[in-house]
Amino acid sequence: MKLDTNLHASAMTPPAFADVLGAAQRIQGIALRTPLVECHALNERLGGRVFLKLESLQRTGAFKFRGAVNRLSRLAEDGVESVIAYSTGNHGQAIATAARLFGQQATIVMPQDAPQSKIARAKAAGATIRFYDRSTESREGIAAEIREQQGGVIVPPGDDPAIIAGQGTVALEAVQDLQRLGLTPDVLLTPCGGGGLSAGCAIVLNAISAQTELYAVEPAQFNDTERSLAADARLEIADRNARSICDALLAPIPAELPFSVNRHHLKGVLTVTDAEVMRAMRFGLEDAKVLIEPGGAVALSAALEKRISLEGRTAIIVCSGGNVDTDLIARLLEQEG
Amino acid sequence: MKLDTNLHASAMTPPAFADVLGAAQRIQGIALRTPLVECHALNERLGGRVFLKLESLQRTGAFKFRGAVNRLSRLAEDGVESVIAYSTGNHGQAIATAARLFGQQATIVMPQDAPQSKIARAKAAGATIRFYDRSTESREGIAAEIREQQGGVIVPPGDDPAIIAGQGTVALEAVQDLQRLGLTPDVLLTPCGGGGLSAGCAIVLNAISAQTELYAVEPAQFNDTERSLAADARLEIADRNARSICDALLAPIPAELPFSVNRHHLKGVLTVTDAEVMRAMRFGLEDAKVLIEPGGAVALSAALEKRISLEGRTAIIVCSGGNVDTDLIARLLEQEG
């Protein structure tokens, strides 16, 4: 197990609820307040009231834009002119677009096997892309190298209080929207990679909806948060050569700062297989009429596969992203058509 | 030209804005208040602020559910226990589901070549389906026959004030949501088949946003409203054997009551080809992350093809439905992939 010690996350403090409220102010008018949409097809199938928080409709196609805007707007105020991010795709895309909005130069360290659509969009946003080999190179190492050569600030996808606070606005909006309907969520299901989104949601629920059970959902082979919760310490996945179609959730170990929150606030972790994720994506398209990327669909998948009963309950399911290569959609339709 | 005289639409009065407000009350908690989502990918491409009104996320997958709930809830109060609808699909599906909610028996007269998904869903909602041949049989005639044999009330898709008032809630919600952002729409683009949705939107805009230009958008071969506006009288399409992938917009002539509104309030009619519609559907999936059916995508298509300039303007584009057969999505991805 190799800790990403260059981040000194252990010296950081998780954000407070006030920081999430601050983030909500900062991102207003820049990030979308994404819709929370009741899905009657899910209600009928699961026997509860199920609401989808469609971060797939977020600017840049994923929730990551929230944390990126919150973090980069602060850096811009501090006069920082260039930023560096390593990312499986959505974080990089979010940083690239946010940097353009704040007049910053972005360098994105991306794995060679990232989806073409994500690479193309980061480039289109004006970022410099530096590719790396997932199996032989360290993205953290490459990012540190770039910083030494060119200067700038590394913006990690999870180990950063401002990023976590930004992601927390997902739960803030969803709970507020439900409250307007006179409802309180019994359950919130959210996809989990490094854990930043789960941690942000945990901070919000703890402050304004403590009775809501928060579940993180992971791909079966990338269940590092599940393993870590069981051990009460950050653990890697069992097989570092594991593969999954959930390209947004391939972090091999929980990020340190999010895990320091998640270990106390998660009710549990659920896992789903790639085949189950494909089924959820197809349900999304055919029944909910939305395109959700594999990693964005794991929470929906856990609900559809009844990993947890939503019978008689009010649930928020975070659909965290929608960046899918066209050939995967085609494969999806062939496979079960 | 054969008028659907059995409807006595000429004896009817279009709804007033107050009727749309009444419809909004009636459908609340039954139909979804669908999201109005700003699409930054469109903003960048078109140079304006473009908001999608996602009726594709509406219950039963199309705006038609609004009018159906408004109409059938009134009929239920009057003790009507069975309803008959003729429909290319979405109206039938909406009536089937609304009838189930109000404890009514629905018979749906559907063309044999309606998309399988629409047929399956109407059946799943508990409706009786009566198929007809689009080229040799009259759907109005069949509906009248069923009424004589079994009783019940025929609910037409457009020639009904309560239906038009229900569809008007689409524009009501969209304008209200924009107002909350401090914005006023310069333009509203809406798909147009028989004209009920356009007419409902016209009544709303006329009452609360008179400066908004309303355009109806039709498939190029099914431009009956365009022809009728030019002649200032209801005209059929030029070629009754015309075909289009926009299965929701195949009405050969404007419905009478909606046209009596549209003739006064439409700023104009735009038309798009099937190939352009496919391009818009693909944009919807890849860039906006939503599944829009062909007929639901014509307004988006007109914007993308710059049939009207949205440069520097604030626009609402109604995406009116999302019921697409899986094989069409597959074809879409192949064709341009």
XYZ file of C-alpha atoms in Angstrom:
674
model
C 0.000 0.000 0.000
C 1.448 3.319 -1.096
C 0.023 6.462 0.465
C -0.080 9.605 -1.631
C 2.072 11.391 0.941
C 2.860 14.282 -1.375
C -0.616 15.594 -0.646
C -0.210 15.883 3.117
C -3.890 15.187 3.383
C -3.456 14.075 6.945
C -2.630 17.674 7.830
C -5.929 18.871 6.346
C -9.281 19.211 8.025
C -12.497 18.131 6.305
C -14.864 20.948 5.382
C -17.710 21.908 7.699
C -21.324 22.338 6.589
C -20.707 26.099 6.453
C -18.070 25.417 3.782
C -20.663 23.585 1.684
C -22.999 26.568 2.005
C -20.106 28.784 0.950
C -19.444 26.529 -2.034
C -23.120 26.738 -3.020
C -22.754 30.524 -3.185
C -19.539 30.355 -5.193
C -20.782 27.937 -7.824
C -24.174 29.635 -8.287
C -24.655 30.779 -11.862
C -21.546 28.860 -12.972
C -22.399 25.245 -12.187
C -25.951 24.091 -12.852
C -28.430 23.464 -10.098
C -29.170 20.058 -11.618
C -32.697 18.674 -11.561
C -33.961 16.184 -9.014
C -36.428 14.123 -11.030
C -38.902 11.632 -9.629
C -38.812 8.446 -11.688
C -42.207 6.761 -11.763
C -40.818 3.748 -13.592
C -38.548 3.205 -10.569
C -41.347 3.911 -8.097
C -43.408 1.170 -9.672
C -40.571 -1.287 -9.756
C -39.195 -0.616 -6.251
C -42.305 0.405 -4.340
C -40.886 3.663 -2.994
C -40.544 7.248 -4.108
C -37.313 7.433 -6.008
C -35.700 10.687 -7.118
C -32.736 10.876 -9.471
C -30.229 13.670 -8.919
C -29.067 14.111 -12.508
C -25.466 15.232 -12.289
C -25.147 13.763 -15.774
C -26.743 17.058 -16.872
C -24.119 19.080 -14.980
C -21.792 21.292 -16.996
C -18.901 19.101 -18.280
C -21.189 16.100 -17.761
C -20.401 15.249 -14.134
C -20.632 16.501 -10.529
C -16.866 17.111 -10.523
C -17.453 20.579 -11.953
C -18.832 21.710 -8.577
C -15.660 21.030 -6.616
C -13.503 22.350 -9.450
C -15.336 25.699 -9.563
C -15.272 26.061 -5.792
C -11.540 25.345 -5.638
C -10.385 27.257 -8.723
C -12.412 30.377 -7.966
C -10.530 30.612 -4.656
C -7.182 29.998 -6.357
C -8.001 32.686 -8.930
C -8.632 35.154 -6.119
C -5.212 34.203 -4.740
C -3.632 35.008 -8.116
C -2.848 31.395 -9.111
C -2.536 31.282 -12.911
C -1.952 27.603 -13.590
C -3.355 24.392 -12.217
C -2.477 20.712 -12.618
C -4.861 17.791 -12.196
C -4.561 14.038 -12.539
C -7.810 12.373 -13.399
C -9.555 9.374 -14.941
C -11.455 11.966 -16.928
C -14.336 13.819 -15.288
C -12.215 15.674 -12.741
C -9.791 16.651 -15.476
C -12.588 17.858 -17.709
C -14.071 19.861 -14.863
C -10.715 21.450 -14.013
C -10.055 22.237 -17.679
C -13.386 24.026 -18.091
C -13.271 25.804 -14.728
C -9.691 26.948 -15.440
C -10.801 28.436 -18.759
C -13.603 30.335 -16.990
C -11.166 31.763 -14.435
C -8.446 32.530 -16.985
C -6.056 29.853 -15.713
C -3.822 27.480 -17.682
C -4.649 23.817 -16.947
C -2.477 20.738 -17.423
C -4.362 17.453 -17.133
C -2.617 14.141 -16.441
C -4.872 11.463 -17.970
C -4.559 7.694 -18.380
C -3.963 6.580 -21.972
C -7.116 4.436 -21.842
C -9.505 7.229 -20.789
C -12.652 7.445 -22.956
C -12.056 9.377 -26.175
C -14.968 11.697 -25.420
C -13.379 12.800 -22.155
C -9.977 13.393 -23.756
C -11.541 15.378 -26.598
C -13.547 17.574 -24.263
C -10.598 18.391 -22.000
C -8.638 19.409 -25.093
C -11.565 21.445 -26.401
C -11.634 23.350 -23.105
C -8.086 24.479 -23.840
C -6.175 22.230 -21.445
C -2.754 20.670 -22.087
C -3.037 16.863 -21.791
C -0.223 14.698 -20.438
C -0.948 10.965 -20.903
C 0.328 8.259 -18.583
C 0.266 4.475 -18.405
C -2.056 3.363 -15.611
C -0.069 0.183 -14.905
C 3.517 1.499 -14.935
C 3.437 5.208 -14.059
C 2.273 7.173 -11.001
C -0.086 10.013 -11.804
C 0.800 11.736 -8.557
C 4.478 11.552 -9.479
C 3.896 13.003 -12.926
C 1.785 15.835 -11.511
C 4.529 16.677 -8.993
C 7.105 16.683 -11.795
C 5.050 19.125 -13.852
C 4.660 21.394 -10.856
C 8.416 21.432 -10.321
C 9.057 22.245 -13.972
C 6.273 24.754 -14.620
C 4.936 25.871 -11.256
C 1.230 25.976 -10.515
C -1.012 24.257 -8.004
C -1.997 20.577 -8.062
C -5.726 20.127 -7.550
C -6.416 16.569 -6.376
C -9.811 14.995 -7.079
C -10.611 14.232 -3.439
C -7.957 15.212 -0.925
C -8.941 18.868 -0.770
C -11.495 20.469 1.572
C -12.743 22.904 -1.104
C -13.315 20.053 -3.550
C -15.243 18.019 -0.982
C -17.317 21.073 -0.004
C -18.161 21.641 -3.679
C -19.299 18.049 -4.176
C -21.442 18.374 -1.050
C -23.694 20.827 -2.881
C -25.122 17.802 -4.727
C -26.777 16.591 -1.514
C -27.611 20.122 -0.379
C -29.647 20.836 -3.515
C -31.310 17.430 -3.513
C -32.406 17.647 0.137
C -33.645 21.234 -0.358
C -35.613 20.220 -3.447
C -37.239 17.341 -1.565
C -38.064 19.618 1.357
C -39.932 21.887 -1.056
C -42.108 18.869 -1.859
C -42.623 18.275 1.859
C -40.400 15.189 1.826
C -37.347 13.998 3.719
C -35.026 11.390 2.202
C -34.828 8.075 4.054
C -31.898 6.975 1.919
C -29.274 8.589 -0.285
C -27.289 6.358 -2.634
C -24.186 7.772 -4.256
C -21.445 6.408 -6.515
C -18.070 6.156 -4.795
C -14.575 6.293 -6.321
C -12.050 8.127 -4.152
C -14.902 9.124 -1.853
C -15.097 12.906 -2.253
C -18.732 12.954 -3.343
C -19.786 10.591 -0.540
C -17.907 12.686 2.014
C -19.477 15.939 0.793
C -22.931 14.344 0.966
C -22.186 12.979 4.459
C -21.325 16.435 5.780
C -24.597 17.841 4.431
C -26.808 15.021 5.675
C -25.184 15.108 9.091
C -26.046 18.811 9.349
C -29.554 19.016 7.889
C -30.979 15.512 7.458
C -29.335 13.295 10.053
C -32.004 10.586 9.771
C -31.057 9.938 6.109
C -29.055 6.748 5.605
C -26.084 7.336 3.305
C -24.786 4.450 1.208
C -21.757 4.592 -1.046
C -21.874 2.293 -4.073
C -18.762 0.819 -5.690
C -17.936 -1.507 -8.582
C -17.508 -5.037 -7.174
C -13.793 -5.192 -8.080
C -13.101 -1.639 -6.894
C -14.549 -1.964 -3.400
C -11.714 -0.189 -1.623
C -14.064 1.868 0.523
C -16.001 -1.266 1.508
C -12.768 -3.011 2.466
C -11.486 0.063 4.287
C -14.667 0.502 6.306
C -14.487 -3.147 7.357
C -10.857 -2.715 8.450
C -11.427 0.831 9.751
C -8.298 1.833 7.849
C -7.605 2.772 4.232
C -7.037 -0.403 2.220
C -6.356 -0.953 -1.467
C -8.535 -3.151 -3.661
C -7.606 -6.833 -3.524
C -6.441 -7.080 -7.137
C -4.555 -4.129 -8.564
C -5.023 -5.581 -12.049
C -8.798 -5.468 -11.747
C -10.768 -3.973 -14.644
C -14.220 -2.374 -14.769
C -16.286 -0.413 -17.285
C -16.784 2.171 -14.509
C -13.876 4.316 -15.674
C -14.791 7.113 -13.265
C -14.472 4.874 -10.206
C -11.111 3.160 -10.650
C -9.352 4.672 -7.624
C -7.497 1.745 -5.994
C -7.665 3.215 -2.487
C -9.942 5.747 -0.760
C -8.602 9.291 -0.720
C -7.429 10.162 2.771
C -9.494 13.223 3.626
C -12.812 11.880 2.281
C -12.243 8.599 4.088
C -11.763 10.435 7.379
C -15.381 11.597 6.905
C -16.841 8.483 5.305
C -15.575 6.119 8.009
C -17.881 7.872 10.506
C -20.925 8.688 8.391
C -21.564 5.952 5.864
C -24.381 3.606 6.808
C -22.793 1.066 4.489
C -21.258 0.286 1.107
C -23.037 -1.596 -1.687
C -21.341 -3.109 -4.720
C -22.482 -3.975 -8.245
C -20.966 -5.899 -11.147
C -20.263 -4.489 -14.601
C -23.153 -6.511 -16.052
C -25.495 -4.983 -13.496
C -24.187 -1.522 -14.328
C -24.913 -2.112 -18.024
C -28.473 -3.096 -17.086
C -28.855 0.135 -15.112
C -27.527 2.213 -18.007
C -30.040 0.567 -20.280
C -32.830 1.229 -17.792
C -31.660 4.838 -17.662
C -31.913 5.190 -21.410
C -35.116 3.238 -22.063
C -37.144 4.052 -18.968
C -35.705 7.222 -17.456
C -34.639 8.699 -20.860
C -31.241 9.811 -19.621
C -27.713 8.841 -20.564
C -25.671 7.873 -17.512
C -22.046 6.789 -17.687
C -21.042 3.461 -16.099
C -19.513 4.933 -12.960
C -22.428 7.336 -12.689
C -24.934 4.488 -12.802
C -23.681 2.284 -9.928
C -26.069 3.788 -7.344
C -29.014 3.360 -9.713
C -27.810 -0.180 -10.326
C -27.715 -0.999 -6.609
C -31.328 0.190 -6.323
C -32.496 -1.783 -9.373
C -30.759 -4.941 -8.139
C -32.365 -4.412 -4.729
C -29.086 -4.434 -2.838
C -31.157 -2.347 -0.454
C -34.931 -2.245 -0.157
C -36.551 1.070 -1.063
C -40.061 -0.280 -0.417
C -42.160 2.446 1.158
C -39.154 4.746 1.429
C -38.120 8.060 -0.125
C -34.749 7.786 -1.828
C -32.319 10.045 -3.635
C -30.115 8.299 -6.169
C -27.177 10.331 -7.419
C -26.500 9.726 -11.127
C -23.084 11.309 -11.011
C -22.068 11.621 -14.661
C -23.063 11.145 -18.280
C -19.824 11.034 -20.256
C -20.054 7.834 -22.298
C -18.270 6.979 -25.529
C -20.732 6.327 -28.333
C -19.404 2.819 -28.968
C -20.255 1.776 -25.417
C -23.869 2.887 -25.906
C -23.988 0.865 -29.112
C -22.557 -2.160 -27.291
C -25.129 -1.700 -24.543
C -28.007 -1.814 -26.988
C -26.634 -4.814 -28.883
C -25.925 -6.879 -25.817
C -29.387 -7.046 -24.371
C -31.460 -5.870 -27.346
C -59.753 17.867 -47.111
C -61.911 16.036 -44.596
C -62.793 17.854 -41.403
C -63.201 15.802 -38.253
C -66.761 17.048 -37.855
C -67.643 14.475 -35.226
C -65.660 16.572 -32.803
C -67.674 19.755 -33.206
C -64.480 21.604 -32.434
C -65.840 24.679 -34.130
C -68.428 24.918 -31.373
C -65.685 24.941 -28.747
C -63.843 27.893 -27.275
C -60.088 27.789 -26.696
C -59.033 27.809 -23.058
C -58.114 31.060 -21.339
C -54.947 31.601 -19.312
C -57.002 30.996 -16.159
C -57.725 27.497 -17.478
C -53.995 26.828 -17.772
C -53.533 27.963 -14.158
C -56.388 25.627 -13.205
C -54.712 22.793 -15.094
C -51.456 23.470 -13.254
C -53.323 22.962 -9.967
C -54.999 19.774 -11.172
C -51.875 18.078 -12.466
C -49.701 19.019 -9.480
C -48.337 15.948 -7.738
C -49.533 13.715 -10.600
C -47.602 14.994 -13.612
C -43.983 16.001 -13.071
C -42.869 19.581 -13.018
C -40.167 18.739 -15.555
C -36.772 20.395 -15.337
C -35.734 23.381 -17.416
C -32.026 22.753 -17.960
C -29.543 25.228 -19.380
C -27.407 23.511 -21.988
C -23.909 25.014 -22.086
C -22.958 22.940 -25.106
C -25.788 24.708 -26.972
C -24.880 28.106 -25.532
C -21.378 27.735 -26.922
C -22.561 26.578 -30.296
C -25.391 29.078 -30.755
C -24.138 32.103 -28.829
C -27.236 32.510 -26.676
C -28.601 31.159 -23.433
C -30.500 28.043 -24.335
C -32.735 26.155 -21.916
C -34.212 22.740 -22.635
C -37.661 21.985 -21.236
C -37.308 18.234 -20.809
C -40.774 16.811 -21.330
C -38.952 13.620 -22.281
C -38.643 13.140 -18.500
C -42.399 13.584 -18.036
C -44.391 10.637 -16.740
C -45.242 8.349 -19.720
C -42.316 9.994 -21.529
C -44.083 12.945 -23.152
C -45.928 16.212 -22.437
C -49.205 14.570 -23.430
C -49.652 13.328 -19.878
C -50.422 16.898 -18.770
C -53.476 17.333 -20.959
C -54.618 13.786 -20.260
C -54.541 14.271 -16.483
C -56.304 17.625 -16.721
C -59.057 16.193 -18.918
C -59.537 12.813 -17.248
C -59.580 14.195 -13.712
C -62.563 16.335 -14.745
C -64.271 13.393 -16.427
C -63.722 11.274 -13.313
C -65.443 13.929 -11.225
C -68.335 13.760 -13.689
C -68.564 9.995 -13.147
C -67.218 8.967 -16.570
C -65.835 5.431 -16.271
C -64.451 4.780 -19.734
C -62.482 6.805 -22.243
C -61.437 6.277 -25.857
C -58.440 7.856 -27.546
C -56.917 7.650 -31.008
C -53.234 8.361 -31.055
C -49.921 7.890 -32.812
C -48.703 6.791 -29.417
C -47.858 9.386 -26.790
C -51.400 10.663 -26.342
C -52.643 7.089 -26.088
C -49.998 6.216 -23.541
C -50.856 9.301 -21.509
C -54.581 8.527 -21.585
C -53.934 4.895 -20.635
C -51.870 5.855 -17.586
C -54.120 8.737 -16.514
C -57.189 6.475 -16.857
C -55.576 3.891 -14.594
C -54.881 6.573 -11.982
C -58.507 7.744 -12.064
C -59.973 4.224 -12.144
C -61.258 4.504 -15.719
C -61.203 1.905 -18.511
C -59.269 3.135 -21.552
C -59.492 1.953 -25.161
C -56.678 3.224 -27.371
C -56.929 3.286 -31.174
C -53.336 3.034 -32.433
C -51.780 2.743 -35.891
C -50.304 -0.685 -36.644
C -46.907 0.891 -37.287
C -46.637 2.713 -33.937
C -43.305 2.112 -32.158
C -43.287 -1.152 -30.204
C -42.259 0.649 -27.020
C -45.356 2.847 -27.135
C -47.682 -0.096 -27.769
C -46.112 -2.099 -24.948
C -46.425 0.737 -22.472
C -50.069 1.475 -23.267
C -50.801 -2.218 -22.720
C -48.800 -2.251 -19.500
C -50.923 0.633 -18.229
C -53.957 -1.626 -18.578
C -55.518 -0.165 -21.727
C -57.314 -2.109 -24.445
C -55.572 -1.511 -27.797
C -57.458 -1.375 -31.109
C -55.061 -1.269 -34.084
C -55.883 0.420 -37.386
C -54.264 0.828 -40.795
C -53.090 4.397 -41.219
C -53.600 4.348 -44.996
C -57.036 2.711 -45.290
C -58.917 3.329 -42.030
C -60.091 6.466 -40.209
C -59.098 6.590 -36.580
C -61.890 9.036 -35.839
C -64.390 6.639 -37.408
C -63.129 3.698 -35.364
C -63.248 5.717 -32.155
C -66.842 6.769 -32.869
C -67.750 3.123 -33.537
C -66.300 2.015 -30.197
C -68.224 4.755 -28.431
C -71.483 3.620 -30.009
C -70.831 0.006 -29.027
C -69.406 0.487 -25.539
C -70.199 4.022 -24.452
C -67.549 6.286 -22.962
C -66.051 9.605 -23.912
C -63.647 10.182 -26.807
C -60.665 12.283 -25.753
C -59.076 13.837 -28.843
C -55.381 14.760 -28.757
C -55.887 18.410 -29.629
C -59.491 19.479 -30.182
C -60.329 19.825 -26.510
C -59.937 22.940 -24.340
C -58.889 20.937 -21.257
C -56.189 19.145 -23.243
C -54.821 22.409 -24.635
C -54.893 24.009 -21.166
C -52.953 21.036 -19.786
C -50.274 21.285 -22.490
C -49.987 25.002 -21.750
C -48.492 24.182 -18.344
C -45.263 23.322 -20.215
C -44.752 26.987 -21.077
C -46.085 28.173 -17.716
C -43.467 26.197 -15.796
C -40.655 27.105 -18.169
C -41.380 30.855 -18.039
C -41.743 30.745 -14.235
C -38.443 28.877 -13.886
C -36.666 31.436 -16.070
C -38.196 34.294 -14.101
C -36.685 32.804 -10.943
C -33.305 33.203 -12.645
C -34.167 36.801 -13.507
C -34.595 35.973 -17.197
C -37.314 36.420 -19.798
C -37.426 34.204 -22.881
C -36.910 35.973 -26.195
C -37.905 32.858 -28.104
C -39.784 29.640 -27.415
C -39.451 26.792 -29.919
C -41.876 23.899 -29.694
C -42.552 20.775 -31.738
C -45.864 20.867 -33.599
C -48.089 17.990 -34.708
C -51.801 18.728 -34.395
C -50.899 21.991 -32.667
C -52.209 21.485 -29.115
C -48.872 22.079 -27.425
C -48.162 25.188 -29.501
C -51.630 26.560 -28.756
C -51.275 25.949 -25.021
C -47.895 27.691 -25.046
C -49.329 30.594 -27.067
C -52.060 31.218 -24.502
C -49.490 31.333 -21.696
C -47.010 33.569 -23.502
C -49.762 35.923 -24.572
C -50.778 36.321 -20.924
C -47.454 36.518 -19.086
C -44.614 36.950 -21.587
C -46.032 38.709 -24.626
C -42.610 39.750 -25.922
C -41.583 36.091 -26.376
C -41.602 34.945 -29.997
C -43.292 31.566 -30.373
C -42.222 29.290 -33.217
C -43.779 25.922 -34.013
C -41.437 23.387 -35.604
C -42.626 20.663 -37.989
C -41.083 17.853 -40.010
C -40.496 19.124 -43.559
C -43.020 16.713 -45.100
C -45.609 17.292 -42.366
C -45.740 21.072 -42.542
C -49.518 21.342 -42.379
C -49.396 24.182 -39.856
C -46.898 26.083 -42.012
C -49.145 25.650 -45.066
C -52.241 26.558 -43.077
C -50.695 29.719 -41.663
C -49.726 30.806 -45.174
C -53.263 30.190 -46.430
C -54.878 31.407 -43.186
C -57.038 28.280 -43.312
C -56.518 24.674 -42.239
C -54.753 22.806 -45.038
C -53.547 19.214 -45.288
C -49.948 18.295 -46.063
C -49.155 18.234 -49.785
C -48.496 14.487 -49.963
C -50.712 12.227 -47.885
C -48.256 9.370 -48.489
C -45.401 11.280 -46.889
C -43.280 9.449 -44.321
C -41.146 10.724 -41.456
C -39.296 9.244 -38.495
C -41.150 11.798 -36.355
C -43.935 9.369 -35.462
C -45.421 11.780 -32.897
C -45.960 14.526 -35.475
C -47.723 12.772 -38.341
C -51.030 14.653 -38.133
C -51.940 15.475 -41.761
C -53.891 18.625 -40.863
C -53.875 21.024 -37.896
C -56.506 20.273 -35.272
C -59.260 22.872 -35.464
C -59.267 24.351 -31.971
C -55.468 24.639 -31.632
C -55.246 26.219 -35.069
C -57.791 28.868 -34.083
C -55.200 29.934 -31.470
C -52.012 29.311 -33.451
C -53.136 31.335 -36.475
C -53.074 34.472 -34.297
C -50.121 33.834 -32.013
C -47.369 31.985 -33.855
C -44.492 34.185 -34.921
C -43.732 31.558 -37.537
C -43.206 27.896 -38.403
C -39.813 26.265 -38.957
C -39.266 22.883 -40.579
C -36.523 20.255 -40.401
C -35.704 17.093 -42.342
C -35.447 13.603 -40.873
C -31.662 13.660 -41.307
C -31.509 16.889 -39.321
C -33.701 15.382 -36.629
C -31.335 12.399 -36.331
C -28.451 14.834 -35.884
C -30.353 16.609 -33.101
C -31.128 13.314 -31.368
C -27.466 12.450 -31.488
C -26.540 15.847 -30.100
C -29.084 15.260 -27.349
C -27.486 11.971 -26.398
C -23.823 12.884 -26.726
C -23.821 16.501 -25.609
C -26.967 17.050 -23.563
C -27.049 13.442 -22.184
C -30.768 13.028 -22.766
C -32.791 10.707 -24.960
C -35.257 12.616 -27.115
C -37.633 10.951 -29.561
C -37.655 12.129 -33.194
C -40.816 14.217 -32.946
C -39.616 15.585 -29.622
C -36.331 16.738 -31.133
C -37.574 18.905 -34.028
C -37.369 22.167 -32.059
C -33.849 21.343 -30.896
C -33.030 20.464 -34.497
C -34.289 23.816 -35.798
C -32.020 25.577 -33.280
C -28.986 23.440 -34.135
C -29.522 23.975 -37.871
C -29.855 27.725 -37.213
C -33.251 28.013 -38.860
C -33.482 30.925 -36.454
C -30.609 32.814 -34.848
C -30.382 32.520 -31.063
C -27.257 34.694 -30.930
C -27.397 36.871 -27.824
C -30.912 35.674 -27.036
C -32.531 33.649 -24.269
C -34.413 30.681 -25.660
C -36.599 27.867 -24.385
C -36.565 24.721 -26.500
C -39.279 22.205 -25.710
C -38.039 18.608 -25.995
C -41.510 17.145 -26.014
C -40.949 13.406 -25.635
C -38.456 10.606 -25.148
C -40.191 7.432 -26.311
C -37.784 5.894 -28.797
C -37.498 2.254 -29.842
C -34.092 0.842 -29.011
C -33.374 -0.111 -32.620
C -33.700 3.513 -33.709
C -31.086 4.575 -31.150
C -28.797 1.855 -32.465
C -29.392 3.048 -36.036
C -28.663 6.609 -34.951
C -25.295 5.646 -33.520
C -24.323 3.515 -36.506
C -25.290 6.066 -39.104
C -23.055 8.879 -38.021
C -20.673 7.051 -35.659
